[in-house]
Tab-separated table of C-alpha atoms in Angstrom:
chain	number	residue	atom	x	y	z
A	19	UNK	CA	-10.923	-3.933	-34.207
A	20	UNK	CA	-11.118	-7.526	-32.941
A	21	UNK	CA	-7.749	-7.107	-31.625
A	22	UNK	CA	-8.103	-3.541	-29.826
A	23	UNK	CA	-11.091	-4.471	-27.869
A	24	UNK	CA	-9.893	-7.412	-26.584
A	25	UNK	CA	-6.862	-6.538	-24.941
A	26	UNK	CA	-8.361	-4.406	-22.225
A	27	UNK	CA	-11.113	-7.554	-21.446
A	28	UNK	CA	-7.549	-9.587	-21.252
A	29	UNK	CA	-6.295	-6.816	-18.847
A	30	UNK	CA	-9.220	-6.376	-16.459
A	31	UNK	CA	-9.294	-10.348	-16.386
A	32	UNK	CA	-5.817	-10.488	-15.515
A	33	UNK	CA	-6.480	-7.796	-12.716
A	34	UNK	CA	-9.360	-9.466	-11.266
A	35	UNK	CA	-7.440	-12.650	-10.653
A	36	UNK	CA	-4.681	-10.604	-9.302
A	37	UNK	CA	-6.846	-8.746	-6.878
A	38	UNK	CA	-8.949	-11.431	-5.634
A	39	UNK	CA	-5.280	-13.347	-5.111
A	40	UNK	CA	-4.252	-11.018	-3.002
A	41	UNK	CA	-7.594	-9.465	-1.642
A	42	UNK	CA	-9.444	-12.923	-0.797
A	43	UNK	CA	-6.937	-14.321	2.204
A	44	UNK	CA	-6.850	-10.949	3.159
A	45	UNK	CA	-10.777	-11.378	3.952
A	46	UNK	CA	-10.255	-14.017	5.033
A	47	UNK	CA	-8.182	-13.377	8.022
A	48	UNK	CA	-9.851	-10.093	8.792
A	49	UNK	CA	-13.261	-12.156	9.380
A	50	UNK	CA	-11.565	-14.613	11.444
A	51	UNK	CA	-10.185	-11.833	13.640
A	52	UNK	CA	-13.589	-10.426	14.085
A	53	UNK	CA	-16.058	-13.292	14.007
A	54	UNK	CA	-16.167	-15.126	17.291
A	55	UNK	CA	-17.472	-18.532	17.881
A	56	UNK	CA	-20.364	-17.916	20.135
A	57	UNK	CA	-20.115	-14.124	20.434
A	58	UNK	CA	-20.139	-12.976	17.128
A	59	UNK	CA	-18.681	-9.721	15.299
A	60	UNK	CA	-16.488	-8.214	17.746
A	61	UNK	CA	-13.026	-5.932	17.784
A	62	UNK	CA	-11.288	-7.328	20.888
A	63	UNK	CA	-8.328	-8.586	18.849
A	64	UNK	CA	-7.537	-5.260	17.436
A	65	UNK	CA	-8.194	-3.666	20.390
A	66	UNK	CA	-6.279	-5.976	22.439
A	67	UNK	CA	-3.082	-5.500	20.229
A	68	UNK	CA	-1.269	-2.164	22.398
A	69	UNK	CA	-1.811	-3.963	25.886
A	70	UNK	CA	-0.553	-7.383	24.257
A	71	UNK	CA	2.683	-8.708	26.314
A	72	UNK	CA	5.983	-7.967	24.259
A	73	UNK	CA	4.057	-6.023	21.258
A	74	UNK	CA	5.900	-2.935	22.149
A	75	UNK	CA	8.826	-4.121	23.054
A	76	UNK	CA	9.327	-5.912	19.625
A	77	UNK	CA	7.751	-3.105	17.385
A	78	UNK	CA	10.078	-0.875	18.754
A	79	UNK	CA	12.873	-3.190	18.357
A	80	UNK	CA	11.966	-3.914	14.740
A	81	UNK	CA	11.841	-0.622	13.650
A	82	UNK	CA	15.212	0.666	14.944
A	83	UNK	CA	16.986	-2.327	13.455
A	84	UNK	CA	15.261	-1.278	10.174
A	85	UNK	CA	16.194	2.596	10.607
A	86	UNK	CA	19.855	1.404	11.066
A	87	UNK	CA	19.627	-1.436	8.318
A	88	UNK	CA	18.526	1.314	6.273
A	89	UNK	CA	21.075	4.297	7.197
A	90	UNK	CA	24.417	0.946	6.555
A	91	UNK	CA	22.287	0.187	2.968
A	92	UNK	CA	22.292	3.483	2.000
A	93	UNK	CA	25.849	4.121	3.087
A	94	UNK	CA	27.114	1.504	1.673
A	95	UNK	CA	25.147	1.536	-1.482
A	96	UNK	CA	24.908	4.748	-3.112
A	97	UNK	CA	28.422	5.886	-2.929
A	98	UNK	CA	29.439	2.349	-4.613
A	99	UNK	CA	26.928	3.130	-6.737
A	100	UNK	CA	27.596	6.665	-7.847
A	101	UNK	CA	31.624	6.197	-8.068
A	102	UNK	CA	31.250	3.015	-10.449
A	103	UNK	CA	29.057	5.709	-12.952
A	104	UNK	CA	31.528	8.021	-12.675
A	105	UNK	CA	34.672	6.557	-12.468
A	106	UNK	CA	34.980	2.419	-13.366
A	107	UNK	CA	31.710	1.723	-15.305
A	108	UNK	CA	32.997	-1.420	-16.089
A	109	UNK	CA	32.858	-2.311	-12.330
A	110	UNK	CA	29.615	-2.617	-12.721
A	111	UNK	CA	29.216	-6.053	-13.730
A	112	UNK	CA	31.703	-6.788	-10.984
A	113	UNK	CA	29.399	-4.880	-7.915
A	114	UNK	CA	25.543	-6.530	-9.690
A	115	UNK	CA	26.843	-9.849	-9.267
A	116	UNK	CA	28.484	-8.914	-5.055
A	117	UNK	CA	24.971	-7.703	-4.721
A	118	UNK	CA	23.121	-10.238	-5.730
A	119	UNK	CA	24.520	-13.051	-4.470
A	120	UNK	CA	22.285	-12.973	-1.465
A	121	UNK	CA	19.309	-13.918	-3.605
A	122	UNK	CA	21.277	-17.515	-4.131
A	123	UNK	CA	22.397	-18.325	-0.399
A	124	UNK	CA	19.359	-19.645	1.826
A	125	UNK	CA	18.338	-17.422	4.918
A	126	UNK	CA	18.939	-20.558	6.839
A	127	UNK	CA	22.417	-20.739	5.407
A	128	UNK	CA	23.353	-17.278	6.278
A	129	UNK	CA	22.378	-18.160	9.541
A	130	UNK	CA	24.338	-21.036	10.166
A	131	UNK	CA	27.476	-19.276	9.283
A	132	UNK	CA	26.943	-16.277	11.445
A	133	UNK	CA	26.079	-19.030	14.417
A	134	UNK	CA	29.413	-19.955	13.568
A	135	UNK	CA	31.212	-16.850	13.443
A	136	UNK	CA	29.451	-16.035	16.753
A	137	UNK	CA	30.374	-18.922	18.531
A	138	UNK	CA	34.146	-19.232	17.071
A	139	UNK	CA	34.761	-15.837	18.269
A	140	UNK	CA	34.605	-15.635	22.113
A	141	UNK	CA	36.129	-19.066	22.171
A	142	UNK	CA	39.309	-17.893	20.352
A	143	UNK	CA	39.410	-13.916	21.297
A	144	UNK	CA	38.719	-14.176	24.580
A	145	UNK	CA	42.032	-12.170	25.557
A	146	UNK	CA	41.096	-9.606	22.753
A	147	UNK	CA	39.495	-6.330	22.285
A	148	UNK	CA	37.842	-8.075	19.772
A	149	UNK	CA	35.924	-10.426	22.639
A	150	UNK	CA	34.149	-6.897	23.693
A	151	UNK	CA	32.984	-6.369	20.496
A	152	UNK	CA	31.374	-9.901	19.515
A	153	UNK	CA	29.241	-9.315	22.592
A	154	UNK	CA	28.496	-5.636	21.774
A	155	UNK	CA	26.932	-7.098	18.885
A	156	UNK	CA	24.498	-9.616	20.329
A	157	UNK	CA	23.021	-7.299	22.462
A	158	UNK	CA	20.046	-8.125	23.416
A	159	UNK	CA	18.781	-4.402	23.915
A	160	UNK	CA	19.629	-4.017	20.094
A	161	UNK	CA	21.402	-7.356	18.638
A	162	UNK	CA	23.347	-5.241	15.779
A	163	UNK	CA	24.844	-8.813	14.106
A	164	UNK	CA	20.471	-8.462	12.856
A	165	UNK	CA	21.155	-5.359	11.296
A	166	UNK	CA	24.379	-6.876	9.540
A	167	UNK	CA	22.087	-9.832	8.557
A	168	UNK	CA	19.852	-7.919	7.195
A	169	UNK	CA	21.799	-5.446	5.471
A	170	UNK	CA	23.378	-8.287	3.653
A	171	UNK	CA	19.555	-9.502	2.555
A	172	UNK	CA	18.722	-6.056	1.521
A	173	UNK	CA	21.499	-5.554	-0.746
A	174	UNK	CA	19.737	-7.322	-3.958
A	175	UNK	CA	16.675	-5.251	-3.319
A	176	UNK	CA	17.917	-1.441	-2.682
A	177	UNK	CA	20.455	-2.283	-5.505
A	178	UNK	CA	17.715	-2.838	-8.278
A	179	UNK	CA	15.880	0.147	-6.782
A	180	UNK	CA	18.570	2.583	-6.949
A	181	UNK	CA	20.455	1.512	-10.126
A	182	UNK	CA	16.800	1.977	-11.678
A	183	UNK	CA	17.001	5.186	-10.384
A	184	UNK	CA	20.686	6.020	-11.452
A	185	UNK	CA	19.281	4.755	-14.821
A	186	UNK	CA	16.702	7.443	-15.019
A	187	UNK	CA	19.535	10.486	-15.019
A	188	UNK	CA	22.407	11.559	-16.370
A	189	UNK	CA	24.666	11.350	-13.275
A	190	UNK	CA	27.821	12.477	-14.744
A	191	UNK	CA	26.054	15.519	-17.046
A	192	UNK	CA	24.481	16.874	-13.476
A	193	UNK	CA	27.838	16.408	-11.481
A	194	UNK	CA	29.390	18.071	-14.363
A	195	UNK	CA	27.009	21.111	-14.363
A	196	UNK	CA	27.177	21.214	-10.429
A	197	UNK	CA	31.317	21.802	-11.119
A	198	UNK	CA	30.598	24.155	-13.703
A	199	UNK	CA	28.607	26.365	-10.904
A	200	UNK	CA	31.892	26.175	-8.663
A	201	UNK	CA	30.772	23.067	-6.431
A	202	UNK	CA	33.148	21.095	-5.356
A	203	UNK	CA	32.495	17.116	-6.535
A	204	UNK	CA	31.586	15.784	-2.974
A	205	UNK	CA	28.752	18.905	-2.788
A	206	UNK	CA	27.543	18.173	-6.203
A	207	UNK	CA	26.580	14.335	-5.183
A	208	UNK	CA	24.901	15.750	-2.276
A	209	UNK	CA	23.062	18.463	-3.340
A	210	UNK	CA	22.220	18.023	-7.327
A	211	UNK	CA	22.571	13.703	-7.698
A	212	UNK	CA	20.678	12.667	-4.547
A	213	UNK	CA	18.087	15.069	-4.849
A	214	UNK	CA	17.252	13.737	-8.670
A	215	UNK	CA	17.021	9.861	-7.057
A	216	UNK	CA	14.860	10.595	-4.362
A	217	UNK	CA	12.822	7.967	-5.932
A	218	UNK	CA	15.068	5.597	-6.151
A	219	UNK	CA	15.924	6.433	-2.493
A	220	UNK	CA	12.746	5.957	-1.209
A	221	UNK	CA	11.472	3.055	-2.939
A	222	UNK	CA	14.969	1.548	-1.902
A	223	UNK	CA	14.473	2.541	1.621
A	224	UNK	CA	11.087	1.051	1.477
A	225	UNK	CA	11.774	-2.495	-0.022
A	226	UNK	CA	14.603	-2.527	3.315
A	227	UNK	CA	11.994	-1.722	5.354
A	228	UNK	CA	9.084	-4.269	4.429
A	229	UNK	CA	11.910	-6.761	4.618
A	230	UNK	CA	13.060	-6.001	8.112
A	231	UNK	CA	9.125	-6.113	9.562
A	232	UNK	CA	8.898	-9.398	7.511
A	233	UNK	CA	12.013	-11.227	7.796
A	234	UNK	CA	11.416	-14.356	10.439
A	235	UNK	CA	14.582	-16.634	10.057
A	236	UNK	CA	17.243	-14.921	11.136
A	237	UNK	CA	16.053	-13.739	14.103
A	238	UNK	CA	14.227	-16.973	15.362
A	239	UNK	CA	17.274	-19.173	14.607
A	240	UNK	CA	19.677	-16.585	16.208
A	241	UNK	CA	17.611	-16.575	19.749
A	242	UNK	CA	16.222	-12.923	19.418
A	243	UNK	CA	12.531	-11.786	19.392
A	244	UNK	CA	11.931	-8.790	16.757
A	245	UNK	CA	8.350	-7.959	15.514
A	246	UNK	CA	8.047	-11.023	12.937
A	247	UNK	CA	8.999	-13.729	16.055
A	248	UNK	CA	6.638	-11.856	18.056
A	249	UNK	CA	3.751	-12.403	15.937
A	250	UNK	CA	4.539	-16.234	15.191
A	251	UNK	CA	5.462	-17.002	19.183
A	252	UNK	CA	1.679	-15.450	19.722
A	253	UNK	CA	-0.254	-17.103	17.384
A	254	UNK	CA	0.109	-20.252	19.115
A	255	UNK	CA	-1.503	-19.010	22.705
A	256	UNK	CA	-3.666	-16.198	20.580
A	257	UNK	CA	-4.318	-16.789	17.098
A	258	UNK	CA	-6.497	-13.970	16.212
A	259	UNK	CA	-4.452	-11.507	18.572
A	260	UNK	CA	-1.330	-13.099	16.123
A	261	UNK	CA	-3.528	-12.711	12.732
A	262	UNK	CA	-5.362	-9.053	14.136
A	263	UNK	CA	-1.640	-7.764	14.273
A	264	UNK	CA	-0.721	-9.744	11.046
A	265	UNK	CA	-3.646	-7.828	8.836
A	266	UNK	CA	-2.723	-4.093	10.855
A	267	UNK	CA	0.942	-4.773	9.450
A	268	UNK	CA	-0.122	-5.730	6.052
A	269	UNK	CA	-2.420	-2.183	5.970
A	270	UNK	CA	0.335	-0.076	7.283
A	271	UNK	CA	2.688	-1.252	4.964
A	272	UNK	CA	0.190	-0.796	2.077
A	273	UNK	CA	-0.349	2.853	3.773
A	274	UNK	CA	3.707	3.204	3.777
A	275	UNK	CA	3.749	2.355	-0.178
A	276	UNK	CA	1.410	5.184	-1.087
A	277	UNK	CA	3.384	7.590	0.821
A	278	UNK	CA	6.678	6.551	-0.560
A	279	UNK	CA	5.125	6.831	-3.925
A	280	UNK	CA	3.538	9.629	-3.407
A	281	UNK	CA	6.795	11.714	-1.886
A	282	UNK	CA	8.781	10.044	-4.902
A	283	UNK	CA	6.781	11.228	-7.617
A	284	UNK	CA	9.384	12.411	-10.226
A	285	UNK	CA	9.375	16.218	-10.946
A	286	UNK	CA	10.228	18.350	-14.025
A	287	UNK	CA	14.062	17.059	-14.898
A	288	UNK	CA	15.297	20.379	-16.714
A	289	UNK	CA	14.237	22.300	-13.826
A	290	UNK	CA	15.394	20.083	-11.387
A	291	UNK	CA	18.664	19.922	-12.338
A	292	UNK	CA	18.637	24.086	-13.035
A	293	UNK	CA	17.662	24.736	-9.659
A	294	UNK	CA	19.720	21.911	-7.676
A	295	UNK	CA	23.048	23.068	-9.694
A	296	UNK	CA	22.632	26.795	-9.235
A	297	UNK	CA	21.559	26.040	-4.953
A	298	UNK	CA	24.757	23.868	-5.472
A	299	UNK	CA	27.226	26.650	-6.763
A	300	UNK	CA	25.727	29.326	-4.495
A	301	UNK	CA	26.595	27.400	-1.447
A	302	UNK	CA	29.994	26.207	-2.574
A	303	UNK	CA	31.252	30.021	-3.271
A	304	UNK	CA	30.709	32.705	-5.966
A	305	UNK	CA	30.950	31.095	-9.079
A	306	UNK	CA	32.420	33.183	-12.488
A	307	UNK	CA	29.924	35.155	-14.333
A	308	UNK	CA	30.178	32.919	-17.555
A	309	UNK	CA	29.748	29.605	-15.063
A	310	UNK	CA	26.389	31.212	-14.257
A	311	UNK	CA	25.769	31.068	-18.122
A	312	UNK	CA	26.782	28.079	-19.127
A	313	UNK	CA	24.450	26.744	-16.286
């Protein structure tokens, strides 16, 4: 009895620390945003934040590097992903180690050698359609060599998310009832697989996001301004305009991780995989009257 009662007191200690880890600095730099030497509890750094100089600008930028550092994750990622299950499991190995070698190469490292690439190229492919193209991707309107940057830094992140998710289900048992309905193999990925890792998806899509709103390095050290730059450049003219926007990220990310979990809640798997495989037959063309059995 000793032993069942005190394992929940060892729990709710355990959360307590956690929570005031995380909730205490939080306080912290909400109360310096709205405590004012001299003037006392005011709002004007929040409501400052929409007129700020550049906020906009880099918000904007941020998230459309993140939508696109999402879209090349995903595309690169989940077909990899799906043909090593099906076809070359033992490729598997091979593509955990390719995608986490990020997770051992400093940011600042990754940098360096894309300074490099960036500054080797116009110098030596200057008479090249290839010149056009190294300056097509340092755009300053949208700098795409970030997105490539980041992509790369996502890769150990949406990997662990979606092989958790490819984990969960059967992925060759669904494509093969997909086929069985009369859908072709590229239809049955689409329209019975991804549906059963929207999950994965998500959370995947999610952990690429947070990064892209938090990642500072690359984009300081390679001259461009995205939302994270923004918010350090600021904080030395305006520190509670810098920590105001700082704590409104921090809740709208939280707010983001309750959706995402809440949209990727897993649903009955039987039915799931009934209903995605018969949608997937029916739209591929009329399958054979024992197909429709077996499925």
């Amino acid at each position: 009895m000793a032993r069942l009662t005190r394992k929940p007191l060892w729990r709710g200690a355990v959360g307590l620390l956690a929570g005031l880890y995380f909730l205490v600095p939080v306080a912290a730099s909400v109360i310096f945003t709205v405590d004012v030497p001299g003037q006392g509890f005011t709002l004007d750094a929040y409501s400052g934040i929409v007129s700020a100089d550049g906020f906009t600008d880099s918000l904007l930028l941020t998230l459309e590097l993140a939508a696109a550092t999402i879209v090349l994750v995903m595309v690169l990622l989940v077909p990899a992903l799906v043909a090593v299950r099906l076809g070359a499991p033992r490729l598997r190995p091979v593509l955990e180690i390719i995608c986490s070698l990020p997770l051992v190469v400093p940011s600042v490292a990754l940098v360096s050698g894309y300074s490099s690439v960036l500054r080797w190229g116009p110098e030596h492919l200057s008479r090249t359609p290839l010149f056009q193209t190294f300056t097509a991707v340092q755009d300053k309107r949208f700098p795409f060599v970030l997105v490539l940057a980041y992509t790369v830094m996502a890769l150990p992140l949406a990997y662990r998310a979606l092989d958790s998710g490819l984990r969960a289900v059967d992925v060759r048992v669904l494509v093969e009832a997909a086929r069985s309905c009369g859908a072709s193999a590229p239809r049955a990925v689409l329209q019975v697989v991804l549906p059963n890792l929207r999950g994965a998806l998500l959370n995947a899509s999610f952990l690429t996001l947070a990064l892209v709103l938090g990642e500072y390095t690359v984009g300081a050290l390679l001259g461009y301004q995205p939302f994270a730059v923004w918010i350090v450049n600021t904080g030395g003219n305006q520190a509670q305009l810098s920590v105001a926007v700082s704590v409104l990220s921090l809740v709208v990310t939280w707010m983001l991780l309750l959706v995402f979990a809440a949209l990727g809640r897993p649903r009955d798997r039987s039915r799931s995989l009934s209903r995605s495989s018969r949608r997937a037959g029916r739209d591929a063309a009329a399958p054979a009257p024992i197909a429709q059995e077996v499925a």
